[in-house]
Tab-separated table of N, CA, C and O in Angstrom:
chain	number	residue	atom	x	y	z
A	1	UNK	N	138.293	117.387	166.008
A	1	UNK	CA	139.287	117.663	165.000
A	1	UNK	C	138.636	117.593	163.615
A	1	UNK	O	137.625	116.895	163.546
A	2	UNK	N	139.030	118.170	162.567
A	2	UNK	CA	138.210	118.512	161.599
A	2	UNK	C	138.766	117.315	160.437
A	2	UNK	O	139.908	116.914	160.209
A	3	UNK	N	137.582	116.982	159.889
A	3	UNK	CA	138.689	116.022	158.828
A	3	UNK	C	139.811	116.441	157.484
A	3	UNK	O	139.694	117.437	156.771
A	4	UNK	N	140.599	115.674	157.410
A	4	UNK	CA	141.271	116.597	157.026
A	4	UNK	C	141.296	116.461	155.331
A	4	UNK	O	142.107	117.007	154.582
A	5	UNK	N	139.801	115.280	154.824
A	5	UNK	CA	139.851	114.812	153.790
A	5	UNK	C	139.025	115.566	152.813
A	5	UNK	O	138.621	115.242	151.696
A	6	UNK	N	138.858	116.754	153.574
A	6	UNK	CA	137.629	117.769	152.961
A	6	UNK	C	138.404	119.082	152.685
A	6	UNK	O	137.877	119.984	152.033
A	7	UNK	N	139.831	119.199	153.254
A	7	UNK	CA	140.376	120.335	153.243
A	7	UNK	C	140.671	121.084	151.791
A	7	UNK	O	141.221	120.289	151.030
A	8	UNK	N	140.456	122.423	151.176
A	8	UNK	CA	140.691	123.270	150.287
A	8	UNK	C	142.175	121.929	149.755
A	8	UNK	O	143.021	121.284	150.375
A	9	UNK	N	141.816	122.070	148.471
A	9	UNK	CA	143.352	121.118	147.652
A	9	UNK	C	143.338	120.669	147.870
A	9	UNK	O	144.408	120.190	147.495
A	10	UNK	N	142.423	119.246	149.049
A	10	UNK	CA	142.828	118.147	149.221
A	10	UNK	C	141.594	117.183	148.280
A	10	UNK	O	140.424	117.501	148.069
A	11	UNK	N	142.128	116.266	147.950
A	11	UNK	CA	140.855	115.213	146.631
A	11	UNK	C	139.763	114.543	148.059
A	11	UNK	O	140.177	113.501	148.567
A	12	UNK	N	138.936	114.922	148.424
A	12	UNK	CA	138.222	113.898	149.117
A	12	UNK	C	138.598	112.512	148.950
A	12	UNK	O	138.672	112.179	147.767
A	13	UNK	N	138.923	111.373	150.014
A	13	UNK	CA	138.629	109.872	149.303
A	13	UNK	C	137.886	109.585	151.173
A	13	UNK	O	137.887	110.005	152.330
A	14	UNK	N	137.341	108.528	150.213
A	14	UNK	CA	136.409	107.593	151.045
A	14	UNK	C	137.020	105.901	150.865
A	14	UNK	O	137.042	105.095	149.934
A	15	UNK	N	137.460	105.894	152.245
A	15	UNK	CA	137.883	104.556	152.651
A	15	UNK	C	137.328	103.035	151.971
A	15	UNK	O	136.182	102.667	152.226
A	16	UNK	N	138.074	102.345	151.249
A	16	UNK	CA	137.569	101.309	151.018
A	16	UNK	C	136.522	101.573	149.384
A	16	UNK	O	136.095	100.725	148.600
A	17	UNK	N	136.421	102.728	149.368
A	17	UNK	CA	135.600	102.953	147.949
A	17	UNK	C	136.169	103.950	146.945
A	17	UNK	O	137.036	104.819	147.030
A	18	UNK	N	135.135	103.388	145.665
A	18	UNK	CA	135.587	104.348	144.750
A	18	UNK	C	135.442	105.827	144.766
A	18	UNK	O	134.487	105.876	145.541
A	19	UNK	N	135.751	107.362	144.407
A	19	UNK	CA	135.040	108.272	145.044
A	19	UNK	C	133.556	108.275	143.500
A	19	UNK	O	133.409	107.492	142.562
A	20	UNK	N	133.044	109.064	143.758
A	20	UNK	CA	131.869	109.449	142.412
A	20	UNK	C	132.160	110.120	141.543
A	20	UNK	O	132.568	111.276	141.662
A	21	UNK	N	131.981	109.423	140.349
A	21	UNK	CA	132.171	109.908	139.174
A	21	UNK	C	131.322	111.024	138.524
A	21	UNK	O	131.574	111.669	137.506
A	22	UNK	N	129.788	111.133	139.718
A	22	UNK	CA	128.764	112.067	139.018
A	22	UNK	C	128.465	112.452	140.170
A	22	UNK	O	128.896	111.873	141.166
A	23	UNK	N	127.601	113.594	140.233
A	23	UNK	CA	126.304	114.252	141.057
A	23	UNK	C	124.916	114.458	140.330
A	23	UNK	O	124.882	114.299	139.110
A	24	UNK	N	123.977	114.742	140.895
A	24	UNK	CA	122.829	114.951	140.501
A	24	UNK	C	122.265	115.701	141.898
A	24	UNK	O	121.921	115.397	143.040
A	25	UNK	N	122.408	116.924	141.009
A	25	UNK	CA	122.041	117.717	142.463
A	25	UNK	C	120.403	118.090	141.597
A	25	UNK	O	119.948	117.901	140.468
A	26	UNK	N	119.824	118.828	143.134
A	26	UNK	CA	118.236	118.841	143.201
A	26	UNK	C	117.728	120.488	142.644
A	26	UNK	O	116.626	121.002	142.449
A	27	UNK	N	118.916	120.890	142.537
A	27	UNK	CA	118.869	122.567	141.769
A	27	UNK	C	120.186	122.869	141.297
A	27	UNK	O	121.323	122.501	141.592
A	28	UNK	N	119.624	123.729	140.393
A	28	UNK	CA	121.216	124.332	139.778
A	28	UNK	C	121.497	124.995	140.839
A	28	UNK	O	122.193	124.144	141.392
A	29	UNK	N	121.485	125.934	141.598
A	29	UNK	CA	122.220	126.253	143.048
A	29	UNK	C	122.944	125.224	143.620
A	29	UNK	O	124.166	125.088	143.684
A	30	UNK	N	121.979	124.455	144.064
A	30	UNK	CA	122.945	123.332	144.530
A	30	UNK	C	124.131	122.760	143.927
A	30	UNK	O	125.182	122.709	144.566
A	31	UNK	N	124.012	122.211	142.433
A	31	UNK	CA	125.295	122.010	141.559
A	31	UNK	C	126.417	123.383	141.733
A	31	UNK	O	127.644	123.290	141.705
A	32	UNK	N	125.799	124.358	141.874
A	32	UNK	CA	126.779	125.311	141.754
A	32	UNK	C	127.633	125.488	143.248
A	32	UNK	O	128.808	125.855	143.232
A	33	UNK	N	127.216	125.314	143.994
A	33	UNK	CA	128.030	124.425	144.938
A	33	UNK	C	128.698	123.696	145.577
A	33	UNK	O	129.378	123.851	146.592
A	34	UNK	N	128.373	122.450	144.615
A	34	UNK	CA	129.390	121.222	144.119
A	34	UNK	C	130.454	121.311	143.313
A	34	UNK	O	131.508	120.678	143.375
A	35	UNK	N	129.964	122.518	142.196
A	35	UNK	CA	131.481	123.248	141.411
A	35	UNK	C	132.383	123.895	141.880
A	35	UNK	O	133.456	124.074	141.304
A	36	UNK	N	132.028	124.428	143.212
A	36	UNK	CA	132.546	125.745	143.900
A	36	UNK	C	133.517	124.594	145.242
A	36	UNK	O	134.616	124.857	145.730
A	37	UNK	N	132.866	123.666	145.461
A	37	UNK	CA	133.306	122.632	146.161
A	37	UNK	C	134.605	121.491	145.452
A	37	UNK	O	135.712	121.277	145.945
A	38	UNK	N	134.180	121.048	144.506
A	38	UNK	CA	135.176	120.857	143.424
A	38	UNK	C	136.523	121.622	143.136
A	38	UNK	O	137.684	121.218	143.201
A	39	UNK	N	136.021	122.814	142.807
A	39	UNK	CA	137.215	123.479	142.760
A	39	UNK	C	138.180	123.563	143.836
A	39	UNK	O	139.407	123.661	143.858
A	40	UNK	N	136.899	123.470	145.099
A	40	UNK	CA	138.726	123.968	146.424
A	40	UNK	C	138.995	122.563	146.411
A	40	UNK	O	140.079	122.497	145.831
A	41	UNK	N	138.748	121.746	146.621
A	41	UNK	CA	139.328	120.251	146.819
A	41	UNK	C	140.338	119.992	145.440
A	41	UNK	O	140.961	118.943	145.604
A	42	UNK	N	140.496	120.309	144.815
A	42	UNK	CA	140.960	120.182	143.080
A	42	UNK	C	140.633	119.184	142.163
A	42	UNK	O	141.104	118.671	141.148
A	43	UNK	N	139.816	119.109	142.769
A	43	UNK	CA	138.477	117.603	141.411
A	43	UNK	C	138.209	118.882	140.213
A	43	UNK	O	137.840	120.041	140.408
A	44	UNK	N	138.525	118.228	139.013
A	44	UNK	CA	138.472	118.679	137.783
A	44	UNK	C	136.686	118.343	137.290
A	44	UNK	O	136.289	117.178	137.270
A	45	UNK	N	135.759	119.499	136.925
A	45	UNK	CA	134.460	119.410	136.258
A	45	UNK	C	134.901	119.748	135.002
A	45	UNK	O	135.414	120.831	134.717
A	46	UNK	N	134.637	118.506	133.978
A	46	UNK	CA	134.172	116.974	134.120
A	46	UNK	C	135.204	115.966	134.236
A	46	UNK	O	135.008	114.777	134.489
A	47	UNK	N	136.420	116.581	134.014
A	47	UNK	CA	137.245	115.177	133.830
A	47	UNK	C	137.226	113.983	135.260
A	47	UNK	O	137.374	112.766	135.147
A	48	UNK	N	137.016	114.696	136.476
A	48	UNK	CA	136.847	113.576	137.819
A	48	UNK	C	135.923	113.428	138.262
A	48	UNK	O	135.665	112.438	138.946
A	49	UNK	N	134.960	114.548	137.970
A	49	UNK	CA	133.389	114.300	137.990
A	49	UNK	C	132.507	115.308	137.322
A	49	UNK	O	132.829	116.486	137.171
A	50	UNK	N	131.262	114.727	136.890
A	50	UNK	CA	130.447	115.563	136.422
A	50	UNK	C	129.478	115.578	137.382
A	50	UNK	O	129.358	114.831	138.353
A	51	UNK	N	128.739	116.568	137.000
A	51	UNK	CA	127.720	117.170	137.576
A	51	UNK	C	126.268	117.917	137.268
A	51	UNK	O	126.411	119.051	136.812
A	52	UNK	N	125.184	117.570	137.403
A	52	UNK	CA	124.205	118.127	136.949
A	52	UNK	C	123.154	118.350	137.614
A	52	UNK	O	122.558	117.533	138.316
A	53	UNK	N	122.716	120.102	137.320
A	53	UNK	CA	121.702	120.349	138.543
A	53	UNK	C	120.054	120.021	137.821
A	53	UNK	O	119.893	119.211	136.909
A	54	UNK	N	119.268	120.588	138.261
A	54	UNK	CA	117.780	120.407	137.828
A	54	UNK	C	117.131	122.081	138.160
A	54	UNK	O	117.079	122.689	139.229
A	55	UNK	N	116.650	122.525	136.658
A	55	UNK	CA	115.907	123.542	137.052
A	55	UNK	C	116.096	124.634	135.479
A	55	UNK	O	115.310	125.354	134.863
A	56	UNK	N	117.467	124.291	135.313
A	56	UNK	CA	117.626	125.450	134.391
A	56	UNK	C	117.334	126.918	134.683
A	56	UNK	O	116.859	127.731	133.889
A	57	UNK	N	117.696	127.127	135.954
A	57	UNK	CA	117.195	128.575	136.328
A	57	UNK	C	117.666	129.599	135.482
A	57	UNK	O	118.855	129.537	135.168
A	58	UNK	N	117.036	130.459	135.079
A	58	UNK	CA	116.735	131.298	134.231
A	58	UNK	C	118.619	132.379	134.465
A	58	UNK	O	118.848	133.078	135.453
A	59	UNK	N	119.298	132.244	133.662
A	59	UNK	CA	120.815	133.191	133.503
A	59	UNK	C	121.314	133.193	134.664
A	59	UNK	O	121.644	134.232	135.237
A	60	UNK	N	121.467	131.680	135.308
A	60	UNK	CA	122.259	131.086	135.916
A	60	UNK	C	123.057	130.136	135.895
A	60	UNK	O	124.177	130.175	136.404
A	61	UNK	N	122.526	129.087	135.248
A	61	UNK	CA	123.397	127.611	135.079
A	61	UNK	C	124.412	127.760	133.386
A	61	UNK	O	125.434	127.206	132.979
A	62	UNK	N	123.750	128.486	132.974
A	62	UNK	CA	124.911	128.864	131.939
A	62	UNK	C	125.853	129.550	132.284
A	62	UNK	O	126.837	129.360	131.569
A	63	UNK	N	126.069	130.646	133.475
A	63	UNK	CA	126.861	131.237	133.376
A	63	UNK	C	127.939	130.845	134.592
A	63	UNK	O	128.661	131.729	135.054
A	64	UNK	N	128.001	129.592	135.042
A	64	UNK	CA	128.626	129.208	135.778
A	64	UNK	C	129.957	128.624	135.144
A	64	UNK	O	130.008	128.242	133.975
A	65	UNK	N	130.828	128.597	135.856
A	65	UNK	CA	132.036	127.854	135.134
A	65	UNK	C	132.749	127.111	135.888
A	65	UNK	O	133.473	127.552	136.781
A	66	UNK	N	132.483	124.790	135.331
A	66	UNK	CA	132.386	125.544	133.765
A	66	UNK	C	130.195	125.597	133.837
A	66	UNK	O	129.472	125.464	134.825
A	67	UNK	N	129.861	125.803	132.572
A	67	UNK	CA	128.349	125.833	132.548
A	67	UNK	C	128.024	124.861	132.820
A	67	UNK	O	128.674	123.978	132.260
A	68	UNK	N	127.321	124.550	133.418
A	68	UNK	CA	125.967	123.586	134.392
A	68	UNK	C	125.558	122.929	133.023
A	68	UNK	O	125.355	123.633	132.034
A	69	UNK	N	125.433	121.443	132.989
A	69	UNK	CA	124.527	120.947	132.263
A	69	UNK	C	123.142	120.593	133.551
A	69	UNK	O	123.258	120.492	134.772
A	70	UNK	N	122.020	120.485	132.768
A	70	UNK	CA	120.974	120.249	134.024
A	70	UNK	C	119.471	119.924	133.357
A	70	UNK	O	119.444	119.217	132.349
A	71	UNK	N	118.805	120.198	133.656
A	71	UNK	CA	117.269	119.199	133.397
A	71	UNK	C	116.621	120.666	133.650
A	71	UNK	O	116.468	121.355	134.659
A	72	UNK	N	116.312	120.826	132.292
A	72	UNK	CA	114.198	122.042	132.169
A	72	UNK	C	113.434	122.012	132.824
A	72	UNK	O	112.884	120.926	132.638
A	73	UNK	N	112.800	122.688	133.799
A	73	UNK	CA	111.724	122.758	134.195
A	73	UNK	C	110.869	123.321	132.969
A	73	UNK	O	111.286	124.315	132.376
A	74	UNK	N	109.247	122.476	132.437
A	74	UNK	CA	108.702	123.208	131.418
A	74	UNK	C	107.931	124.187	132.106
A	74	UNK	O	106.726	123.940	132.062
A	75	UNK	N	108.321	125.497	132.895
A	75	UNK	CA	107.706	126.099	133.646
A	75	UNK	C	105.934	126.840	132.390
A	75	UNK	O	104.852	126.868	132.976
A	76	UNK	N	105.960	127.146	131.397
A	76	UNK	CA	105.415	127.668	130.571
A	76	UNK	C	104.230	126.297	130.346
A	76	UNK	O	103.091	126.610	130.691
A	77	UNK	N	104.360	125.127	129.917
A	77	UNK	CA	103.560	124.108	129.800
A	77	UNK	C	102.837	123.646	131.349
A	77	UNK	O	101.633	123.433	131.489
A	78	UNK	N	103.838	123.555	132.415
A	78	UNK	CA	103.211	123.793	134.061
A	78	UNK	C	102.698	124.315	134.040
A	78	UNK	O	101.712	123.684	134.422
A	79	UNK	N	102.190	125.866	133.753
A	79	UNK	CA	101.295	126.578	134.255
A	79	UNK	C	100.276	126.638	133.446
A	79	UNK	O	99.248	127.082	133.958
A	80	UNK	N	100.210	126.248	132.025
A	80	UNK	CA	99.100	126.113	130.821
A	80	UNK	C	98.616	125.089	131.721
A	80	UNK	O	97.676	125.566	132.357
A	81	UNK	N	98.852	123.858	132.062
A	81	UNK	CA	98.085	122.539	132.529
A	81	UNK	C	97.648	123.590	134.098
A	81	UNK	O	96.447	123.851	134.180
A	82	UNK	N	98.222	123.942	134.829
A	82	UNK	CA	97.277	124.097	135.757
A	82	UNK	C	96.248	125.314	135.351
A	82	UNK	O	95.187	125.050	134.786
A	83	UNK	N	96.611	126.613	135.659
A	83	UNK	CA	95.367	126.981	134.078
A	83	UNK	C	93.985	126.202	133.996
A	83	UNK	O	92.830	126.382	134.381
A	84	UNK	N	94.776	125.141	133.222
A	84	UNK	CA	93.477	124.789	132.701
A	84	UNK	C	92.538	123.663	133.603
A	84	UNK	O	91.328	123.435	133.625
A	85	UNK	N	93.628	123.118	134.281
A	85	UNK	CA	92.530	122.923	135.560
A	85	UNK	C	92.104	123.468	136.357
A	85	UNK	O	91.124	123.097	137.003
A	86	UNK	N	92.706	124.463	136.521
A	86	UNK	CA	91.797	125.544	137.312
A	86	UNK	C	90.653	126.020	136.920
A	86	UNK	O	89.802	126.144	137.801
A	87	UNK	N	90.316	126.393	135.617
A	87	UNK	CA	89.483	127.174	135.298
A	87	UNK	C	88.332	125.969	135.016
A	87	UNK	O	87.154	126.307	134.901
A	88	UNK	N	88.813	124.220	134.885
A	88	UNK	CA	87.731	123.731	134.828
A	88	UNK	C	87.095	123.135	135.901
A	88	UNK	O	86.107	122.426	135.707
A	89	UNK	N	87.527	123.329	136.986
A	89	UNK	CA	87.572	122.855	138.351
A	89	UNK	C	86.234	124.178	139.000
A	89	UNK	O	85.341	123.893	139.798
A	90	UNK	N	86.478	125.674	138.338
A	90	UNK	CA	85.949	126.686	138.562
A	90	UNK	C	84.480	126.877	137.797
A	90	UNK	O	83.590	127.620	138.211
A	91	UNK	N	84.401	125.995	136.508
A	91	UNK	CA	83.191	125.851	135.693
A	91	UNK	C	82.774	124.628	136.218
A	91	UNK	O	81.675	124.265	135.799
A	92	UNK	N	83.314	123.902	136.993
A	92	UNK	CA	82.439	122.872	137.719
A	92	UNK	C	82.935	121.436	136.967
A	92	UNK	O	82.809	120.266	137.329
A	93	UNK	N	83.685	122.161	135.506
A	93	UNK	CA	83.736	120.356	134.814
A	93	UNK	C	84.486	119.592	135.668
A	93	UNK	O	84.808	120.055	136.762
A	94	UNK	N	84.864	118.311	135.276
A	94	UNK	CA	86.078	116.941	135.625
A	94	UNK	C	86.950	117.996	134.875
A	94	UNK	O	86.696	118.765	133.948
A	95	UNK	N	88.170	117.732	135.680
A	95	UNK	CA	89.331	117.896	135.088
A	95	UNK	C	89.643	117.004	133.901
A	95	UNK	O	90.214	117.516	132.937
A	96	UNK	N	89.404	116.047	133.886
A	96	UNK	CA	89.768	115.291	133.181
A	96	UNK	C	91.466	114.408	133.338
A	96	UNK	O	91.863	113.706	134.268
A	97	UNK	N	92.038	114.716	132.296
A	97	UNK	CA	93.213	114.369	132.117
A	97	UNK	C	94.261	115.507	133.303
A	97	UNK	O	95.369	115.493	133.839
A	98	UNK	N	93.794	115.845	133.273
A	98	UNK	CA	94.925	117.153	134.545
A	98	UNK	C	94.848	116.562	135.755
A	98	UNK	O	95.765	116.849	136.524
A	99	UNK	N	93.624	115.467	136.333
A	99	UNK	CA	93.264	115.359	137.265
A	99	UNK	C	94.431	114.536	137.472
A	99	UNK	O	95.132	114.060	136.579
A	100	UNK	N	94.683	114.323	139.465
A	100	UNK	CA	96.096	113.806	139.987
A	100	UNK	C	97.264	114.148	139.178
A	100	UNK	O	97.356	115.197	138.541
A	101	UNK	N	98.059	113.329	139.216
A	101	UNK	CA	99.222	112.802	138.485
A	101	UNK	C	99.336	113.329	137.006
A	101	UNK	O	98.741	112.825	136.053
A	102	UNK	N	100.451	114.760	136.925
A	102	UNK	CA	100.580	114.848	135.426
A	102	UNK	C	102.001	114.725	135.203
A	102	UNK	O	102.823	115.372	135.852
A	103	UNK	N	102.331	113.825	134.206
A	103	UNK	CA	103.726	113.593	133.568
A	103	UNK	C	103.956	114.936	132.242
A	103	UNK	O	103.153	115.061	131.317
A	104	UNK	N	105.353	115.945	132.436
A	104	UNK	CA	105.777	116.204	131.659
A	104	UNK	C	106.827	116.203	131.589
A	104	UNK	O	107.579	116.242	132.563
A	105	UNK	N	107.362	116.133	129.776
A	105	UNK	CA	108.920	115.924	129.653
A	105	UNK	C	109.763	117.376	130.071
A	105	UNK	O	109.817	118.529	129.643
A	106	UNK	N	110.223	116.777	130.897
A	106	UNK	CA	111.823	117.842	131.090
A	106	UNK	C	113.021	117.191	130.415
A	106	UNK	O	113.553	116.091	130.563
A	107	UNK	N	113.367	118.636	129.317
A	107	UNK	CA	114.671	118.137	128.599
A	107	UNK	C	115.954	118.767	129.259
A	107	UNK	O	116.095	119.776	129.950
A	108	UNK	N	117.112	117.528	128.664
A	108	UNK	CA	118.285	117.894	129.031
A	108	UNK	C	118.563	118.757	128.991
A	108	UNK	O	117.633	119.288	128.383
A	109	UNK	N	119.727	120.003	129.339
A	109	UNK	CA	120.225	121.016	128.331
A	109	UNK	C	121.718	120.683	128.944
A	109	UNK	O	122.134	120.728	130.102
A	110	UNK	N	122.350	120.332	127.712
A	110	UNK	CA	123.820	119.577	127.909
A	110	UNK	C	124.510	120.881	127.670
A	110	UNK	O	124.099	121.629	126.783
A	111	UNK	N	125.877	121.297	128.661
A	111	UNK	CA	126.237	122.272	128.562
A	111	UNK	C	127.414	121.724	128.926
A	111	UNK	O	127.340	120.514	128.714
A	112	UNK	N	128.778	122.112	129.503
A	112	UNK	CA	130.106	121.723	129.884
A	112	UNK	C	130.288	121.041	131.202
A	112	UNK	O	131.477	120.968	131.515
A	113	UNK	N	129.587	120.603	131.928
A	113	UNK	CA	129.495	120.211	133.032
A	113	UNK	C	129.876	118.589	133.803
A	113	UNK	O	130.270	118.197	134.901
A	114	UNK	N	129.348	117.768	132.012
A	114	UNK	CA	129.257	116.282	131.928
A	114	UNK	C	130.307	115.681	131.226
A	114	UNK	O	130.218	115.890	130.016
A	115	UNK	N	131.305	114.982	131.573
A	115	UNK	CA	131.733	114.566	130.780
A	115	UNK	C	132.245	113.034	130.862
A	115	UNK	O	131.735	112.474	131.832
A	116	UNK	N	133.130	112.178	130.100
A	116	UNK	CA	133.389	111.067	130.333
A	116	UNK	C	134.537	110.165	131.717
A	116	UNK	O	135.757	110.221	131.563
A	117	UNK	N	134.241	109.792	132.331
A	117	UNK	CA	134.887	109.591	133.396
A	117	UNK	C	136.028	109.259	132.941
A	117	UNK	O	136.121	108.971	131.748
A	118	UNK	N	137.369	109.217	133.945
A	118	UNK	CA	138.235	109.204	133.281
A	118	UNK	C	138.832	107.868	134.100
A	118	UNK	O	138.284	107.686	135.188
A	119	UNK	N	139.715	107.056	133.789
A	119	UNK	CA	140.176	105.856	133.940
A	119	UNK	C	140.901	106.150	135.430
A	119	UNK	O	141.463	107.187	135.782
A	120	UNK	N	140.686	104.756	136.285
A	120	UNK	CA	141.346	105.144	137.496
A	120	UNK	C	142.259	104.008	137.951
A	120	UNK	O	142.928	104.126	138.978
């Protein structure tokens, strides 16, 4: 039998708990899923939950509704750093600083997606 706590218009709840106030999905696809999911259940984005994907895919997460807030990939600075280890890996130098482990900042891009939880 199917549950019936997932059904189109029905609010998901989970026994004994609060439901989530956020997501953090692993791509904007994925968030856009959770909006599309949201909507049939009738959870309001943001007022019952927000949501945010990762990726910023290129004239997608803006044009969702409502718009995706979500996390940059610096795809343009990614590929300068590998680049440039490549080509020093290919002249034989140390990478140097490229070598293992490289940290770069991915920024927010706050769009309609997030907002303040609302009292329960």
């Amino acid at each position: 039998m199917a549950d019936r706590r997932w059904l189109p218009g029905r609010r998901p709840a989970v026994r004994g708990e609060d439901p989530p106030t956020g997501v953090f999905c692993i791509r904007d696809r994925v968030a856009a899923g959770v909006l599309q999911a949201a909507a049939a259940a009738g959870i309001a984005v943001p007022g019952d939950l927000s949501v945010i994907g990762f990726d910023d895919e290129d004239f997608f997460a803006e044009r969702l509704v409502p718009k995706l807030t979500t996390i940059a990939l610096p795809h343009e600075e990614m590929g300068r750093r590998a680049m440039g280890a490549l080509f020093a890996r290919l002249e034989g130098e140390a990478a140097g600083d490229d070598a293992g482990l490289v940290v770069v900042e991915c920024p927010l891009v706050e769009r309609e997606s997030v907002g303040i939880a609302r009292e329960r």
